Amino acid sequence: MAILLSSSASASIFTSPQSQSLKPSLPFLISTVNPHRKPSGRSKRFSPLRVATQPQTTDPGQPTKTEQDGESYNLENEVEDECSGTNFNWRDHWYPVSLIEDLDPKLPTPFQLLGRDIVLWFDRNKQEWVALDDKCPHRLAPLSEGRIDEGGNLQCSYHGWSFDGCGTCVKIPQASPQGPEARAVRSPRACATRFPTLVSQGLLFVWPDENGWERANASKPPMLPDEFGKPEFSTVTIQRDLFYGYDTLMENVSDPSHIDFAHHKVTGRRDRAKPLPFKLEASSPWGFSGANEGNPRITAEFIAPCYYLNKIEIDTKLPLVGDQKWVIWICSFNVPMAPGKTRSIVCSARNFFQFSMPGPAWWQVIPRWHEHWTSNKVYDGDMIVLQGQEKVFLSKSKEEFGDVNKQYTTITFTPTQADRFVLAFRNWLRRHGNSQPEWFGTSDQQPLPSTILSKRQMLDRFEQHTLKCSSCKGAYTAFQTWQKLLTGAAVVFASTAGIPSDLKLRIILAGFALVSAGLAYALHELEKNFVFVDYVHADIE
């Protein structure tokens, strides 16, 4: 997915000390943030998000381990975990599953979390979002195929059993009103399994353990930085379901150095690539953090299991206004849905060029769906590259190498400090994450999507994003409606152009027909941005 920057912005942001030619429309993303939210009291380098204390920062000692003869960097001893080898409990955390603004409160929404099917729906009686196991206790039909009934309950579409926000069965249409069948509705076996949920900063979080209510209530969800609530920062959000694994996506977001090449002329430029000497500053079972020196300064932090933050600080000088301190936040949640499938939720903010960002102010006229066109270019730029990488890693894991995380520096060649955070993530996954998320059920029965899907399927924006985005779905529908109207108008104007005896009127009608047809064609071409746009790196000069 990479760090989502807009077309002309990122090249200067990441490679040029003087970013005077910056003209971004950052397709970064944003959640709904309460501007009056009180600061959490945490330091700017965030604490682990499910506990109140910050991960212990061990003394890194020597900041780098200088490699000789071009050998790969090995972070094994660069910053030692205080709990090296401690296993991480994947099911003991809050996971963001969707942006609230992209959920329809009138419909149940299916989702997968750690390989488990759940259904998300809004209980209008209690005015809260609910997550249930996506199977009816009756005959195991998916509740996500149901509907919200007249009483505000979730009704199964197979036999009409209804469940309230607690998962309690409130109606069995087939049960007799008297006798044993009348008591069936009160049986614990008639209840749907419910998971803890909460809403924070425009995100819906789910705790994937139905028996973890006490731990969930004692834990806090991941938080966006305080800057997201400040008026001088503009913000934007996006989410997309990607057909490659959690580890592949996490490795990608840990790697700023690929931007100038994988996203050439979208968020970077090939001719502006330069060394990125990152230094790892802290590492623990809760994640790691580090930064580089210089301008721009990039500070990165991974907070397990799926939260990655990048802060970019740029010192620049502009005519008339003088010295400026530009700050960009890119906060990505990389949610493990199932083996080979991950939801990317990115929330971004910046304190410059707010007029080119979506927002509530009257002068912020750029629609959110237009920003998503650029954001999806960023996703597409990585898609086929990561598909190929994942296939090779899978092949290596089935050969003599076994666990890719243990043999990562043997399989790959990573001689520069730019790969430091990638290696840090692989080390974390090996030491603490058992090398993969803790999936529900068996995880190796089905082939990974990246091994069987075509390029067209991998780049399918419509299924992966548009249908799940309230802004893009609405815009796509509007584009189709206008296209039909303009096509109809073109036919009407063309068919009537020969009727009037006045030559001028004929010309006017013919002109209207051409304009209507041209606009309809233009909308048809633009509509592809919601569906599929082929991405060929070699075609981008």
Coordinates of C-alpha atoms in Angstrom, one line a residue:
M1 CA 0.0 0.0 0.0
A2 CA 2.9 2.3 0.8
I3 CA 2.6 5.8 2.2
L4 CA -0.2 7.5 0.5
L5 CA 0.8 10.8 -0.9
S6 CA -0.6 12.8 -3.7
S7 CA 0.7 13.1 -7.1
S8 CA 3.3 15.8 -7.1
A9 CA 3.8 16.1 -3.4
S10 CA 5.6 13.0 -2.3
A11 CA 8.6 13.3 -4.6
S12 CA 9.6 16.5 -2.9
I13 CA 8.5 15.4 0.6
F14 CA 10.6 12.3 0.6
T15 CA 13.6 13.3 -1.5
S16 CA 14.1 17.0 -1.6
P17 CA 15.3 19.1 1.4
Q18 CA 13.7 22.2 -0.2
S19 CA 10.1 21.2 -1.0
Q20 CA 9.2 24.5 -2.7
S21 CA 7.6 22.9 -5.8
L22 CA 5.2 20.8 -3.7
K23 CA 1.7 20.8 -5.1
P24 CA 0.0 17.9 -3.3
S25 CA -3.5 16.7 -3.1
L26 CA -2.5 14.0 -0.6
P27 CA -5.0 11.2 -0.9
F28 CA -4.3 10.4 2.7
L29 CA -7.1 9.4 4.6
I30 CA -9.0 10.4 7.6
S31 CA -11.4 9.4 10.2
T32 CA -13.9 11.4 12.0
V33 CA -12.1 13.0 14.9
N34 CA -13.7 14.9 17.7
P35 CA -11.8 18.2 17.7
H36 CA -12.6 18.6 21.4
R37 CA -11.1 15.2 22.3
K38 CA -8.9 15.6 25.3
P39 CA -5.3 14.6 24.9
S40 CA -4.6 11.2 26.2
G41 CA -1.6 12.3 28.1
R42 CA 0.7 10.0 26.2
S43 CA 4.0 11.1 24.7
K44 CA 4.2 11.7 21.0
R45 CA 5.9 8.4 20.6
F46 CA 2.8 6.4 21.4
S47 CA 2.4 3.8 24.1
P48 CA 1.2 0.3 23.5
L49 CA -2.5 0.8 22.9
R50 CA -4.1 -1.8 25.0
V51 CA -2.3 -1.0 28.2
A52 CA -1.6 2.2 30.1
T53 CA 2.2 1.9 30.1
Q54 CA 4.7 2.4 27.3
P55 CA 6.9 -0.3 26.0
Q56 CA 10.3 -0.2 27.7
T57 CA 12.9 1.2 25.4
T58 CA 16.1 -0.7 25.7
D59 CA 19.5 1.0 25.2
P60 CA 20.2 0.6 21.6
G61 CA 23.9 0.9 22.2
Q62 CA 25.6 1.3 18.9
P63 CA 23.0 2.9 16.6
T64 CA 23.9 0.8 13.6
K65 CA 25.6 -2.4 12.8
T66 CA 27.9 -1.5 9.9
E67 CA 27.9 -4.1 7.2
Q68 CA 31.0 -5.1 5.4
D69 CA 31.3 -6.4 1.8
G70 CA 27.7 -5.4 1.1
E71 CA 26.2 -8.1 3.3
S72 CA 22.6 -7.9 4.5
Y73 CA 21.8 -5.9 7.7
N74 CA 20.8 -8.1 10.6
L75 CA 18.9 -6.4 13.4
E76 CA 19.2 -9.4 15.7
N77 CA 21.4 -7.6 18.2
E78 CA 20.9 -4.0 17.2
V79 CA 18.1 -3.3 19.7
E80 CA 17.3 -6.2 22.0
D81 CA 13.8 -6.9 23.2
E82 CA 13.4 -6.9 26.9
C83 CA 11.2 -10.0 26.4
S84 CA 12.9 -11.7 23.5
G85 CA 10.9 -14.7 22.4
T86 CA 7.7 -13.7 24.2
N87 CA 4.6 -14.9 22.2
F88 CA 2.0 -12.3 21.3
N89 CA -1.7 -13.0 21.9
W90 CA -3.3 -12.0 18.6
R91 CA -6.9 -12.4 20.0
D92 CA -6.3 -10.1 23.0
H93 CA -6.5 -6.8 21.1
W94 CA -8.9 -4.3 19.6
Y95 CA -9.0 -4.4 15.8
P96 CA -10.5 -1.6 13.6
V97 CA -12.8 -3.3 11.1
S98 CA -14.3 -0.3 9.2
L99 CA -14.6 3.4 9.0
I100 CA -18.0 4.4 10.4
E101 CA -18.7 6.7 7.5
D102 CA -18.5 3.7 5.1
L103 CA -20.9 1.5 7.0
D104 CA -24.6 1.5 6.2
P105 CA -26.7 1.5 9.4
K106 CA -29.7 0.1 7.4
L107 CA -27.9 -3.1 6.3
P108 CA -25.9 -5.9 7.9
T109 CA -22.3 -6.0 6.7
P110 CA -20.1 -9.1 6.5
F111 CA -16.5 -9.1 7.6
Q112 CA -13.7 -11.5 8.3
L113 CA -11.4 -11.0 11.3
L114 CA -8.5 -13.5 11.9
G115 CA -10.3 -16.0 9.6
R116 CA -13.6 -15.7 11.5
D117 CA -16.8 -14.6 9.8
I118 CA -18.6 -11.8 11.6
V119 CA -21.6 -9.6 10.8
L120 CA -21.6 -5.9 11.7
W121 CA -24.9 -4.1 12.1
F122 CA -26.4 -1.1 13.8
D123 CA -28.8 -1.7 16.7
R124 CA -31.1 1.4 16.5
N125 CA -32.8 0.5 19.7
K126 CA -29.6 1.0 21.7
Q127 CA -27.9 3.3 19.1
E128 CA -24.8 1.2 18.9
W129 CA -22.8 -0.9 16.5
V130 CA -22.9 -4.7 17.1
A131 CA -20.7 -7.6 15.9
L132 CA -22.1 -11.1 16.0
D133 CA -20.8 -14.4 14.7
D134 CA -22.0 -14.6 11.2
K135 CA -24.1 -17.7 11.5
C136 CA -27.6 -18.3 12.8
P137 CA -27.7 -20.8 15.6
H138 CA -30.7 -22.4 13.9
R139 CA -29.2 -23.9 10.8
L140 CA -25.9 -21.9 10.5
A141 CA -27.0 -19.6 7.6
P142 CA -25.0 -16.4 7.4
L143 CA -26.8 -13.6 9.3
S144 CA -25.1 -11.1 7.0
E145 CA -27.5 -12.2 4.3
G146 CA -30.4 -11.0 6.5
R147 CA -32.0 -7.7 7.2
I148 CA -32.8 -5.2 9.9
D149 CA -36.5 -6.0 10.7
E150 CA -39.3 -3.6 11.7
G151 CA -38.4 -3.9 15.4
G152 CA -34.7 -2.9 14.7
N153 CA -33.5 -6.5 15.2
L154 CA -31.2 -8.5 12.9
Q155 CA -33.4 -11.1 11.1
C156 CA -32.0 -14.2 9.4
S157 CA -33.1 -14.4 5.8
Y158 CA -33.4 -18.2 5.9
H159 CA -36.2 -18.9 8.5
G160 CA -36.8 -15.4 10.0
W161 CA -35.2 -15.9 13.4
S162 CA -34.5 -12.4 14.9
F163 CA -31.8 -11.3 17.3
D164 CA -31.3 -8.2 19.4
G165 CA -28.1 -6.2 20.0
C166 CA -27.1 -8.6 22.7
G167 CA -27.4 -11.6 20.4
T168 CA -30.5 -12.8 22.2
C169 CA -33.1 -14.5 20.0
V170 CA -36.3 -12.5 20.2
K171 CA -38.4 -14.3 17.6
I172 CA -38.7 -17.8 16.2
P173 CA -41.6 -17.7 13.7
Q174 CA -41.9 -21.5 13.5
A175 CA -42.3 -22.0 17.3
S176 CA -45.7 -22.7 18.8
P177 CA -46.9 -20.1 21.2
Q178 CA -47.3 -22.7 23.9
G179 CA -45.4 -25.8 25.2
P180 CA -41.7 -26.6 24.8
E181 CA -41.4 -24.8 21.5
A182 CA -42.5 -21.5 23.1
R183 CA -39.5 -21.8 25.5
A184 CA -37.0 -22.3 22.8
V185 CA -36.6 -18.6 22.2
R186 CA -35.2 -18.3 25.7
S187 CA -32.7 -21.1 25.3
P188 CA -29.0 -20.1 25.4
R189 CA -28.6 -22.3 22.3
A190 CA -30.9 -19.9 20.4
C191 CA -28.5 -16.9 21.0
A192 CA -26.0 -15.6 18.5
T193 CA -22.4 -15.2 19.6
R194 CA -21.6 -11.5 20.3
F195 CA -18.2 -9.8 20.3
P196 CA -17.1 -6.6 22.2
T197 CA -17.3 -3.5 20.0
L198 CA -16.6 0.2 20.4
V199 CA -16.4 3.3 18.2
S200 CA -13.4 5.6 18.5
Q201 CA -12.4 8.5 16.3
G202 CA -14.6 7.4 13.4
L203 CA -13.5 3.7 13.5
L204 CA -15.5 0.7 14.5
F205 CA -13.3 -1.7 16.6
V206 CA -14.0 -5.4 17.4
W207 CA -12.4 -7.6 20.0
P208 CA -12.2 -11.0 18.4
D209 CA -12.7 -13.1 21.5
E210 CA -16.3 -13.5 22.7
N211 CA -15.0 -14.5 26.1
G212 CA -12.8 -11.5 26.4
W213 CA -15.3 -8.9 27.6
E214 CA -13.4 -8.1 30.8
R215 CA -10.1 -7.7 29.1
A216 CA -11.7 -5.6 26.3
N217 CA -13.3 -3.3 28.9
A218 CA -9.9 -2.8 30.5
S219 CA -8.1 -2.0 27.3
K220 CA -8.0 1.0 25.0
P221 CA -8.2 0.9 21.2
P222 CA -5.4 2.4 19.1
M223 CA -5.7 6.1 18.9
L224 CA -4.9 8.6 16.1
P225 CA -2.4 11.4 17.0
D226 CA -3.8 14.5 18.6
E227 CA -3.1 16.5 15.4
F228 CA -6.1 14.8 13.8
G229 CA -8.3 16.9 16.0
K230 CA -6.6 20.3 15.4
P231 CA -8.2 22.8 13.1
E232 CA -4.9 23.5 11.3
F233 CA -4.7 19.9 10.0
S234 CA -6.8 18.6 7.1
T235 CA -7.6 14.9 7.1
V236 CA -8.9 12.2 4.8
T237 CA -9.5 8.4 5.0
I238 CA -9.8 5.3 2.8
Q239 CA -10.1 1.6 3.2
R240 CA -9.6 -1.2 0.7
D241 CA -9.5 -5.0 1.0
L242 CA -6.3 -6.4 -0.5
F243 CA -5.7 -9.9 -1.8
Y244 CA -2.3 -10.4 -0.1
G245 CA -1.3 -11.4 3.4
Y246 CA -1.0 -9.4 6.6
D247 CA 2.8 -9.9 6.6
T248 CA 3.2 -8.8 3.0
L249 CA 1.2 -5.6 3.6
M250 CA 3.0 -4.9 6.9
E251 CA 6.4 -5.3 5.2
N252 CA 5.2 -2.9 2.5
V253 CA 4.1 -0.1 4.9
S254 CA 7.4 -0.5 6.8
D255 CA 9.3 0.5 3.7
P256 CA 9.3 4.2 2.6
S257 CA 12.2 3.6 0.2
H258 CA 10.0 1.9 -2.5
I259 CA 7.8 5.0 -3.0
D260 CA 9.9 6.7 -5.6
F261 CA 9.9 3.7 -7.8
A262 CA 6.6 1.8 -7.2
H263 CA 4.6 5.0 -7.2
H264 CA 6.6 7.0 -9.8
K265 CA 4.6 10.2 -10.8
V266 CA 1.9 9.3 -8.3
T267 CA 3.6 9.9 -5.0
G268 CA 7.2 9.8 -5.9
R269 CA 9.8 10.2 -8.6
R270 CA 12.5 7.7 -9.6
D271 CA 15.2 10.4 -10.2
R272 CA 14.8 11.7 -6.6
A273 CA 15.5 8.5 -4.7
K274 CA 18.2 8.7 -2.1
P275 CA 19.6 6.8 0.9
L276 CA 17.4 6.6 3.9
P277 CA 19.6 5.9 7.0
F278 CA 17.0 4.8 9.5
K279 CA 17.9 4.1 13.1
L280 CA 15.9 1.6 15.2
E281 CA 15.3 3.2 18.6
A282 CA 13.1 0.8 20.5
S283 CA 11.8 -2.8 20.1
S284 CA 9.6 -4.9 22.4
P285 CA 6.7 -7.4 22.2
W286 CA 4.4 -4.4 21.6
G287 CA 6.3 -3.3 18.4
F288 CA 9.2 -1.0 17.5
S289 CA 10.0 2.6 16.6
G290 CA 12.7 4.5 14.8
A291 CA 13.6 7.5 12.6
N292 CA 16.0 9.1 10.3
E293 CA 17.9 12.4 10.6
G294 CA 17.7 15.2 8.1
N295 CA 15.1 16.9 6.0
P296 CA 12.5 15.5 5.7
R297 CA 12.6 13.6 9.0
I298 CA 10.5 10.4 8.9
T299 CA 9.5 8.9 12.3
A300 CA 8.0 5.5 12.2
E301 CA 6.3 3.4 14.8
F302 CA 4.7 0.0 14.7
I303 CA 2.2 -0.8 17.5
A304 CA 1.3 -4.5 17.4
P305 CA -0.6 -6.1 16.0
C306 CA -1.6 -4.0 13.0
Y307 CA -1.1 -0.2 13.6
Y308 CA 1.7 1.6 11.8
L309 CA 2.4 5.3 12.1
N310 CA 4.6 7.5 9.9
K311 CA 5.2 11.2 10.8
I312 CA 7.0 13.3 8.1
E313 CA 8.3 16.6 9.1
I314 CA 9.6 19.0 6.4
D315 CA 11.4 22.3 6.9
T316 CA 10.8 24.5 3.9
K317 CA 10.8 28.1 2.8
L318 CA 8.1 29.7 0.8
P319 CA 8.0 33.1 -0.9
L320 CA 6.2 35.8 1.2
V321 CA 5.5 33.5 4.2
G322 CA 9.1 32.5 4.8
D323 CA 10.1 29.4 6.9
Q324 CA 7.5 26.7 7.2
K325 CA 7.2 23.5 9.2
W326 CA 5.1 21.0 7.3
V327 CA 3.8 17.9 9.1
I328 CA 2.2 14.9 7.6
W329 CA 0.8 11.9 9.5
I330 CA 0.0 8.6 7.7
C331 CA -1.6 6.1 10.1
S332 CA -2.4 2.7 8.6
F333 CA -4.3 -0.1 10.2
N334 CA -3.5 -3.4 8.4
V335 CA -6.2 -5.8 9.6
P336 CA -5.6 -9.5 9.1
M337 CA -8.9 -10.7 7.6
A338 CA -8.0 -14.2 6.5
P339 CA -4.8 -15.9 5.1
G340 CA -3.9 -13.9 2.0
K341 CA -6.5 -11.2 2.6
T342 CA -6.0 -7.9 4.5
R343 CA -8.0 -4.8 5.0
S344 CA -6.0 -1.6 4.7
I345 CA -7.5 1.4 6.6
V346 CA -5.4 4.6 6.3
C347 CA -6.0 7.9 8.1
S348 CA -3.9 10.8 7.1
A349 CA -3.5 14.5 8.1
R350 CA -1.4 17.4 7.1
N351 CA -1.1 21.1 8.0
F352 CA -0.5 22.6 4.6
F353 CA -2.4 23.0 1.3
Q354 CA -5.7 22.3 3.0
F355 CA -7.7 23.6 0.1
S356 CA -6.7 20.5 -1.9
M357 CA -8.1 18.2 0.7
P358 CA -11.7 17.1 1.3
G359 CA -13.2 18.8 4.4
P360 CA -16.2 20.6 5.9
A361 CA -15.1 24.1 5.1
W362 CA -16.8 25.8 2.1
W363 CA -13.5 26.3 0.3
Q364 CA -12.6 22.6 0.5
V365 CA -14.4 21.6 -2.7
I366 CA -12.4 18.4 -3.5
P367 CA -14.7 15.5 -3.0
R368 CA -13.6 12.5 -1.0
W369 CA -14.2 10.1 -3.9
H370 CA -11.8 12.1 -6.1
E371 CA -9.0 11.7 -3.5
H372 CA -9.7 8.0 -3.5
W373 CA -8.9 7.8 -7.2
T374 CA -5.3 8.9 -6.4
S375 CA -5.2 6.7 -3.3
N376 CA -6.2 3.7 -5.4
K377 CA -3.4 4.4 -7.8
V378 CA -1.0 4.0 -4.9
Y379 CA -2.6 0.6 -4.0
D380 CA -2.5 -0.5 -7.6
G381 CA 1.2 0.5 -7.9
D382 CA 2.0 -2.1 -5.2
M383 CA -0.5 -4.7 -6.1
I384 CA 1.1 -6.9 -8.7
V385 CA 4.6 -6.4 -7.3
L386 CA 3.4 -7.7 -3.9
Q387 CA 1.5 -10.5 -5.6
G388 CA 4.7 -11.7 -7.2
Q389 CA 6.7 -11.3 -4.0
E390 CA 4.1 -13.3 -2.0
K391 CA 4.2 -16.1 -4.5
V392 CA 8.0 -16.4 -4.2
F393 CA 7.9 -16.4 -0.4
L394 CA 5.2 -19.1 -0.4
S395 CA 7.3 -21.2 -2.7
K396 CA 10.4 -20.7 -0.5
S397 CA 8.5 -21.6 2.6
K398 CA 7.5 -24.9 1.0
E399 CA 11.0 -25.7 0.0
E400 CA 14.1 -25.9 2.2
F401 CA 13.6 -22.6 3.9
G402 CA 10.5 -23.3 6.0
D403 CA 9.6 -20.2 8.1
V404 CA 10.3 -17.2 5.9
N405 CA 10.7 -14.9 8.9
K406 CA 13.6 -17.0 10.3
Q407 CA 15.4 -17.2 6.9
Y408 CA 14.5 -13.7 5.7
T409 CA 18.0 -12.4 5.4
T410 CA 19.0 -15.6 3.6
I411 CA 16.2 -15.5 1.1
T412 CA 16.5 -11.7 0.5
F413 CA 19.5 -9.4 0.1
T414 CA 19.0 -6.3 2.3
P415 CA 22.4 -4.4 2.3
T416 CA 21.1 -0.8 3.1
Q417 CA 19.7 0.9 6.1
A418 CA 16.5 1.7 4.2
D419 CA 15.4 -1.8 4.9
R420 CA 15.8 -1.5 8.6
F421 CA 12.1 -1.3 9.5
V422 CA 11.3 -4.2 7.2
L423 CA 13.8 -6.4 9.0
A424 CA 12.5 -5.1 12.4
F425 CA 8.9 -6.2 11.5
R426 CA 10.1 -9.6 10.3
N427 CA 12.0 -10.0 13.5
W428 CA 9.0 -9.0 15.6
L429 CA 6.8 -11.4 13.7
R430 CA 9.2 -14.2 14.3
R431 CA 10.0 -13.5 17.9
H432 CA 6.6 -12.5 19.2
G433 CA 3.9 -13.2 16.6
N434 CA 4.5 -16.9 16.0
S435 CA 5.4 -15.9 12.4
Q436 CA 1.7 -15.4 11.5
P437 CA -1.6 -14.2 12.9
E438 CA -3.5 -16.7 15.1
W439 CA -6.2 -17.7 12.7
F440 CA -9.5 -19.2 13.8
G441 CA -9.8 -22.7 12.3
T442 CA -7.2 -24.1 9.9
S443 CA -5.3 -21.7 7.7
D444 CA -3.8 -23.9 5.1
Q445 CA -6.8 -25.6 3.5
Q446 CA -7.3 -23.0 0.7
P447 CA -4.7 -21.6 -1.7
L448 CA -3.7 -18.0 -1.1
P449 CA -5.7 -15.6 -3.4
S450 CA -2.4 -14.1 -4.7
T451 CA -1.5 -17.5 -6.2
I452 CA -4.7 -17.9 -8.2
L453 CA -6.1 -14.5 -9.0
S454 CA -5.5 -12.8 -12.3
K455 CA -4.1 -9.3 -12.6
R456 CA -7.6 -8.0 -13.5
Q457 CA -8.9 -9.5 -10.3
M458 CA -6.1 -8.2 -8.1
L459 CA -6.7 -4.7 -9.4
D460 CA -10.5 -4.8 -9.1
R461 CA -11.3 -1.5 -7.4
F462 CA -15.0 -2.1 -7.6
E463 CA -15.1 -5.2 -5.3
Q464 CA -12.2 -4.2 -3.1
H465 CA -13.2 -0.6 -2.5
T466 CA -16.1 1.1 -4.3
L467 CA -18.8 -1.2 -3.0
K468 CA -17.4 -0.7 0.6
C469 CA -17.0 3.1 0.4
S470 CA -20.0 5.3 0.9
S471 CA -18.4 8.2 -1.1
C472 CA -17.3 6.2 -4.1
K473 CA -20.4 4.1 -4.2
G474 CA -22.6 7.1 -4.3
A475 CA -20.4 8.9 -6.9
Y476 CA -20.4 5.7 -9.1
T477 CA -24.2 5.6 -9.0
A478 CA -24.4 9.3 -9.9
F479 CA -22.0 8.8 -12.8
Q480 CA -24.1 6.0 -14.2
T481 CA -27.3 8.0 -13.8
W482 CA -25.8 11.0 -15.6
Q483 CA -24.4 8.8 -18.3
K484 CA -27.8 7.4 -19.0
L485 CA -29.4 10.8 -19.0
L486 CA -26.8 12.3 -21.4
T487 CA -27.0 9.3 -23.7
G488 CA -30.7 9.6 -23.8
A489 CA -30.4 13.4 -24.5
A490 CA -27.9 12.7 -27.3
V491 CA -30.4 10.3 -28.9
V492 CA -33.3 12.8 -28.6
F493 CA -31.3 15.7 -30.0
A494 CA -29.9 13.7 -32.8
S495 CA -33.3 12.2 -33.8
T496 CA -34.9 15.7 -33.8
A497 CA -32.1 17.6 -35.5
G498 CA -33.5 16.9 -39.0
I499 CA -37.1 17.9 -38.2
P500 CA -37.0 21.8 -38.1
S501 CA -36.9 23.6 -41.4
D502 CA -34.7 26.3 -39.9
L503 CA -31.0 25.4 -40.6
K504 CA -29.7 27.3 -37.5
L505 CA -32.0 25.3 -35.2
R506 CA -30.9 22.0 -36.9
I507 CA -27.2 23.0 -36.2
I508 CA -28.1 23.8 -32.6
L509 CA -29.8 20.5 -32.0
A510 CA -27.0 18.6 -33.7
G511 CA -24.5 20.5 -31.4
F512 CA -26.5 19.6 -28.3
A513 CA -26.4 15.9 -29.5
L514 CA -22.6 16.0 -29.9
V515 CA -22.0 17.7 -26.6
S516 CA -24.3 15.3 -24.8
A517 CA -22.6 12.3 -26.4
G518 CA -19.2 13.7 -25.6
L519 CA -20.1 14.2 -21.9
A520 CA -21.6 10.7 -21.7
Y521 CA -18.4 9.3 -23.2
A522 CA -16.2 11.3 -20.7
L523 CA -18.3 10.0 -17.8
H524 CA -17.9 6.5 -19.1
E525 CA -14.1 6.9 -19.2
L526 CA -14.0 8.5 -15.7
E527 CA -16.2 5.8 -14.3
K528 CA -13.4 3.4 -14.8
N529 CA -11.6 4.9 -11.9
F530 CA -14.2 3.2 -9.7
V531 CA -13.9 -0.2 -11.3
F532 CA -10.6 -1.1 -12.9
V533 CA -7.5 0.8 -14.2
D534 CA -4.7 -1.3 -15.5
Y535 CA -1.3 -0.4 -14.0
V536 CA 1.8 -1.0 -16.0
H537 CA 5.0 0.5 -14.5
A538 CA 6.9 0.4 -17.8
D539 CA 4.3 2.7 -19.4
I540 CA 5.0 5.5 -16.9
E541 CA 8.0 7.4 -18.2

